[in-house]
Short mmCIF file of C-alpha atoms and ligand atoms in Angstrom, two decimals:
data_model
loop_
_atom_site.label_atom_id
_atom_site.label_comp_id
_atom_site.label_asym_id
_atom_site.label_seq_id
_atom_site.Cartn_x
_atom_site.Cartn_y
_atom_site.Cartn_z
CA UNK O 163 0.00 0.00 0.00
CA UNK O 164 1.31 3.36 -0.86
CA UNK O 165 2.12 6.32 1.30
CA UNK O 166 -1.02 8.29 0.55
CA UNK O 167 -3.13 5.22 1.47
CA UNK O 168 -1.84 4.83 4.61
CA UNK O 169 -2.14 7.97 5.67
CA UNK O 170 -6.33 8.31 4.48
CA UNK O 171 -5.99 4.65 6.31
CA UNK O 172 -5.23 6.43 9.42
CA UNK O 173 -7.50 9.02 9.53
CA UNK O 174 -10.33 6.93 9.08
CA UNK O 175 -9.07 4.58 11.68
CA UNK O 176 -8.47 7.90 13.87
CA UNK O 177 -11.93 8.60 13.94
CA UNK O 178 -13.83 4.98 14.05
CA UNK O 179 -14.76 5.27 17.51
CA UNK O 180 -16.76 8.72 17.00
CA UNK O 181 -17.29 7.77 13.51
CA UNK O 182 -21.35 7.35 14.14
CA UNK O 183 -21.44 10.17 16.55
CA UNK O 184 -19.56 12.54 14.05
CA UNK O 185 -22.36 11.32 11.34
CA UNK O 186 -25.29 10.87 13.32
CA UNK O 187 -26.60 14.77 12.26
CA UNK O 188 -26.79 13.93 8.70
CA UNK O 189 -27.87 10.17 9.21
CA UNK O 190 -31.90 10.88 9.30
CA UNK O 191 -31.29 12.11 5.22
CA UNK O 192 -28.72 9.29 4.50
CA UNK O 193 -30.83 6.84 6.11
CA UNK O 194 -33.46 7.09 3.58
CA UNK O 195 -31.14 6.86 0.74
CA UNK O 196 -29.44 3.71 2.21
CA UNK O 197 -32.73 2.35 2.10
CA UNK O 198 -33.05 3.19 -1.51
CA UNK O 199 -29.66 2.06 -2.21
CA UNK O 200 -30.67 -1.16 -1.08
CA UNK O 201 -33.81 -1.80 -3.60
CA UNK O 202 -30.92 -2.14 -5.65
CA UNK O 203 -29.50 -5.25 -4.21
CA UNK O 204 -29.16 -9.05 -4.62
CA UNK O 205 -27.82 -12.20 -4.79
CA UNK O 206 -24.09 -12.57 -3.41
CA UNK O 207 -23.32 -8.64 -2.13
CA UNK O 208 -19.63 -7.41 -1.62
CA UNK O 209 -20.03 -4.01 0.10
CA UNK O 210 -17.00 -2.49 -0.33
CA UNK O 211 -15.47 0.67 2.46
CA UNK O 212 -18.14 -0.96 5.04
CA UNK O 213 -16.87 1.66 7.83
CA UNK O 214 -18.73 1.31 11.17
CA UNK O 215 -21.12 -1.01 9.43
CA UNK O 216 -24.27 2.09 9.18
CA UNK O 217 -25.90 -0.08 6.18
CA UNK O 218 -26.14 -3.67 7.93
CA UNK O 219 -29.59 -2.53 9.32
CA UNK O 220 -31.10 -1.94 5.65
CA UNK O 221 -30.18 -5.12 4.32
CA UNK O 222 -32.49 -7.10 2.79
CA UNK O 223 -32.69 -11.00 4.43
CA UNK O 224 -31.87 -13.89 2.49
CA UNK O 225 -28.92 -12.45 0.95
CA UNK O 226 -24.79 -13.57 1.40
CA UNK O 227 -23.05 -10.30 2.49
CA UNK O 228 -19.08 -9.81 2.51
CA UNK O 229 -18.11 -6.46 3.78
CA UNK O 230 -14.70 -4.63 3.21
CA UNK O 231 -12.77 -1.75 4.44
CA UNK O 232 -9.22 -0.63 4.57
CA UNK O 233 -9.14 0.17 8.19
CA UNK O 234 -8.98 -2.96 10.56
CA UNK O 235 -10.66 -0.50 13.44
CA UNK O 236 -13.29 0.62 11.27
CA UNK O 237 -14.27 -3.51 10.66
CA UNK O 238 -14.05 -3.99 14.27
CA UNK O 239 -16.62 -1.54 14.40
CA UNK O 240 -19.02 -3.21 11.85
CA UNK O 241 -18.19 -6.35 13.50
CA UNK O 242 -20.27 -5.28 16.27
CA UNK O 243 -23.06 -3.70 14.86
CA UNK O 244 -23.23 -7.16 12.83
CA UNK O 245 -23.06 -8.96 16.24
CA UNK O 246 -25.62 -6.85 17.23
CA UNK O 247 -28.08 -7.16 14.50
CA UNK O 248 -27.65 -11.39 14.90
CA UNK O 249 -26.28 -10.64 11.23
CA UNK O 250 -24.27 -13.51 9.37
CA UNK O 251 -21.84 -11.41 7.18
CA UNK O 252 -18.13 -11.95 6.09
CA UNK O 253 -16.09 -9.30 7.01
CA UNK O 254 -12.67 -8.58 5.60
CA UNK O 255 -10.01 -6.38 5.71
CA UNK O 256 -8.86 -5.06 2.37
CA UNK O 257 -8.16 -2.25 -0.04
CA UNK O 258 -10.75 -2.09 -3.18
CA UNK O 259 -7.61 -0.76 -4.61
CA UNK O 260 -6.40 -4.23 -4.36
CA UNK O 261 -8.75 -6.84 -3.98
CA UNK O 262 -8.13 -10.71 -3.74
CA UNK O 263 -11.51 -12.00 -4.79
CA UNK O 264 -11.45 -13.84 -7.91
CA UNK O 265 -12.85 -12.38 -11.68
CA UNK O 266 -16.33 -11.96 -11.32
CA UNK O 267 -17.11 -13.49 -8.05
CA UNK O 268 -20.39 -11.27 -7.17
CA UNK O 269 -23.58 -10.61 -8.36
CA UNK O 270 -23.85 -6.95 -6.78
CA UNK O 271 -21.53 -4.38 -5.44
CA UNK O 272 -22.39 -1.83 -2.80
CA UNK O 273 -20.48 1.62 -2.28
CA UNK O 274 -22.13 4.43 0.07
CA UNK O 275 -19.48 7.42 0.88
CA UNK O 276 -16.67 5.84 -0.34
CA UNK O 277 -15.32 6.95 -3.50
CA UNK O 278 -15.17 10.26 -1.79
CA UNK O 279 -11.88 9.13 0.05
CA UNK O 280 -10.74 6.20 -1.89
CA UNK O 281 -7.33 7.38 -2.86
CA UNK O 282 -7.00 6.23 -6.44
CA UNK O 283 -10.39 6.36 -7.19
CA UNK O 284 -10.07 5.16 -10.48
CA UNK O 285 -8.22 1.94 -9.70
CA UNK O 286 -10.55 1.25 -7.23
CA UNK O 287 -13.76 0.82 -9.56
CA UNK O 288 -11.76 -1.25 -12.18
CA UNK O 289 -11.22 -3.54 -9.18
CA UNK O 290 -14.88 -2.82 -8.64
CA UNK O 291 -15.76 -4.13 -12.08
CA UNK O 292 -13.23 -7.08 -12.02
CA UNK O 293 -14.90 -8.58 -9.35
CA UNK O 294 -18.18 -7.62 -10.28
CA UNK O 295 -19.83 -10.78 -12.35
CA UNK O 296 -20.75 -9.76 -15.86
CA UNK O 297 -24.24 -8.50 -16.14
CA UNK O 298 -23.88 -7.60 -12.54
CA UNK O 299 -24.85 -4.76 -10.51
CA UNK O 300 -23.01 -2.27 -9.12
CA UNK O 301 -24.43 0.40 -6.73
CA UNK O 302 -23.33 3.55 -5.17
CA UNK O 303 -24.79 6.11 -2.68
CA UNK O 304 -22.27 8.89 -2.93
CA UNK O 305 -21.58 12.67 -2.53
CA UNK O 306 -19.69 14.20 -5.33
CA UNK O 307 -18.34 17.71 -6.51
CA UNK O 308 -21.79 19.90 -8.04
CA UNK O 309 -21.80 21.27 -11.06
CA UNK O 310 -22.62 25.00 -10.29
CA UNK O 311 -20.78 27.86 -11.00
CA UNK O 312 -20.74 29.09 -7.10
CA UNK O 313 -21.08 26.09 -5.12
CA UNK O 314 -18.38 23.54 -7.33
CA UNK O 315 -15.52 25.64 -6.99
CA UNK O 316 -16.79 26.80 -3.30
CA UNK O 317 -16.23 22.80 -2.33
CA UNK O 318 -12.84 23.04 -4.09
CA UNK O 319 -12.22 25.75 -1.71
CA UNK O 320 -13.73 24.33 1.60
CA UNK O 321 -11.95 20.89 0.32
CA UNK O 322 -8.73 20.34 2.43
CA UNK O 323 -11.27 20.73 5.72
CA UNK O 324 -12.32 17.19 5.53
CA UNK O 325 -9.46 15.67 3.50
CA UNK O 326 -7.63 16.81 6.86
CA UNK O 327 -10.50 15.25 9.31
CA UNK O 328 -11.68 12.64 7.72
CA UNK O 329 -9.72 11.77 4.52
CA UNK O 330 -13.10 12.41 2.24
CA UNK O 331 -13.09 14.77 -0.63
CA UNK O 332 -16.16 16.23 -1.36
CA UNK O 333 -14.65 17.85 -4.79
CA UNK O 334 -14.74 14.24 -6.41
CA UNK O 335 -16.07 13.83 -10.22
CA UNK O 336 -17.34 9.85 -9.52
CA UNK O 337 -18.75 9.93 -12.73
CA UNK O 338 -15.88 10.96 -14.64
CA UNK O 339 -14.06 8.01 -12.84
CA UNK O 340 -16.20 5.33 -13.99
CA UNK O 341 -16.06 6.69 -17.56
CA UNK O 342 -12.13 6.23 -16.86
CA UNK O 343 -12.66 3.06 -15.11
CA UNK O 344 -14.58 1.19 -18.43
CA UNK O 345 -18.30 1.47 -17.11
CA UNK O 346 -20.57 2.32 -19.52
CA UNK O 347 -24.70 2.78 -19.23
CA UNK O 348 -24.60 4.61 -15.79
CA UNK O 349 -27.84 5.60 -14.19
CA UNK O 350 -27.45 8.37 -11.95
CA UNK O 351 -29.97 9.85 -9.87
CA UNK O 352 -29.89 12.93 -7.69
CA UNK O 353 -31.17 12.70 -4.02
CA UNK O 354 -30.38 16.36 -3.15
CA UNK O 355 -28.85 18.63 -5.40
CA UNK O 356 -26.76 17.50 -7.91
CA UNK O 357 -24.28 16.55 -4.90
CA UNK O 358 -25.75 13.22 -3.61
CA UNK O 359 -26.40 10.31 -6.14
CA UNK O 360 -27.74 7.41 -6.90
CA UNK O 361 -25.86 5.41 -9.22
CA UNK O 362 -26.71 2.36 -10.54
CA UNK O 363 -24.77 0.07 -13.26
CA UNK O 364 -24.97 -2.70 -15.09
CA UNK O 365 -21.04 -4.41 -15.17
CA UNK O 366 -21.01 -4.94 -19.15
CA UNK O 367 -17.71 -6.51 -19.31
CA UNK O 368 -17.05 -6.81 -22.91
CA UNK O 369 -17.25 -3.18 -23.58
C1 LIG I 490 -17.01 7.93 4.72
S1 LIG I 490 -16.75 6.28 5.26
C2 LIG I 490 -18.28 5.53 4.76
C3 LIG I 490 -18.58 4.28 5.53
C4 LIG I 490 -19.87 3.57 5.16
N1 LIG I 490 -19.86 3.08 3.81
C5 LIG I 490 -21.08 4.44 5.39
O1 LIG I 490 -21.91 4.59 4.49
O2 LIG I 490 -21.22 4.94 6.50
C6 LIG I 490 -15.60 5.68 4.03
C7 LIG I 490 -15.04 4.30 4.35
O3 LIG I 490 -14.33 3.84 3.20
C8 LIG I 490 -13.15 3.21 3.64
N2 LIG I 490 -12.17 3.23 2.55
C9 LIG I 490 -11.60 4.32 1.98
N3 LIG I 490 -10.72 3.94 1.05
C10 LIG I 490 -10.73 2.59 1.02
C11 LIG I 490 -10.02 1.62 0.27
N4 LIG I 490 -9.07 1.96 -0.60
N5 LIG I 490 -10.31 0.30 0.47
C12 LIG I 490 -11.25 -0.06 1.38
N6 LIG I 490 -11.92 0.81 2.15
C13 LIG I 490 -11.68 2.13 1.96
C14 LIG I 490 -12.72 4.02 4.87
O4 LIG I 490 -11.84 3.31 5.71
C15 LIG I 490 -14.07 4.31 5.51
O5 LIG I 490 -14.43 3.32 6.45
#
């Protein structure tokens, strides 16, 4: 793992503790849009950056879950919430940068807040669609950089505020990076603004 990793490693392990309590003001919103995130789901799920574990709860039953994050104290985290919920799920510690799952060994992939931080972004979702079966689904709840003229380059400004706290951007282009990564067909849709999205992919791997 590189240098930069580490370091957005540590911050996120820094804060796993107060993680939920840092959160919990804008969890009533993001609650509803986990739910919705989670229409979207089936078969054999990887979640990938799992943090404290805030989208065990919205699960659907019946399904086989494996959970991943880069920070061992953040899975320790999720560990309990899963203990909590009585909720069989696998959970692993590894960077999406870098996965060790075989080609195509799900049938959905979960993100929510993630690609916000992940440090090669780009890497990350061609991992993302290497592991992701063909015809699969991949699907992501997350923030990115808006469009307008005052507020984009305002949240290039404000940037370095969380980057510093938490290790999350919130000037990413996500859908520029799956362009770059090879997806193709991408449904977005906004939840509020043009800042918090729905996006929702079919893995077409012979594109
Ligand atoms: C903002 S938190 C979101 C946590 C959770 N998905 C949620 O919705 O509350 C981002 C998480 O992604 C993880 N993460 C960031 N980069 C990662 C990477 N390269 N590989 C795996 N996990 C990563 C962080 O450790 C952190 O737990």
């Amino acid at each position: 793992m590189d240098i930069h990793s580490k370091k957005i490693r540590k911050r996120y392990s820094r804060i796993s503790r107060i993680y939920d309590f840092l959160e919990k003001p804008m969890e009533y919103s993001v609650a509803k849009w986990r739910q919705e995130l989670m229409k979207e789901v089936s078969g054999k799920v990887l979640e990938v950056g799992v943090g404290t574990g805030k989208n065990l709860a919205y699960y659907p039953e019946g399904l086989e879950v494996t959970a991943i994050d880069f920070s061992p104290p953040m899975i320790a985290e999720a560990g309990k919430k899963a203990a909590a919920l009585n909720q069989k799920i696998q959970l692993r510690v590894m960077d999406v940068q870098n996965m060790q799952f075989p080609d195509n060994s799900f049938d959905t992939v979960v993100t929510s807040c993630v690609f916000c931080s992940v440090p090669d972004p780009v890497q990350g979702l061609k991992e993302i669609r290497r592991v992701c079966r063909p015809y699969g689904k991949v699907v992501m709840l997350e923030h990115v950089r808006s469009h307008k003229p005052v507020l984009g380059p305002l949240m290039d400004i404000l940037n370095p505020v969380p980057l510093c706290i938490y290790g999350a951007n919130i000037n990413r282009n996500t859908i520029q990076n799956l362009k770059l990564a090879g997806f193709r067909n991408i449904e977005v849709r906004n939840l509020w603004l043009d800042i918090v999205k729905l996006i929702v992919m079919t893995n077409l791997k012979h594109k």
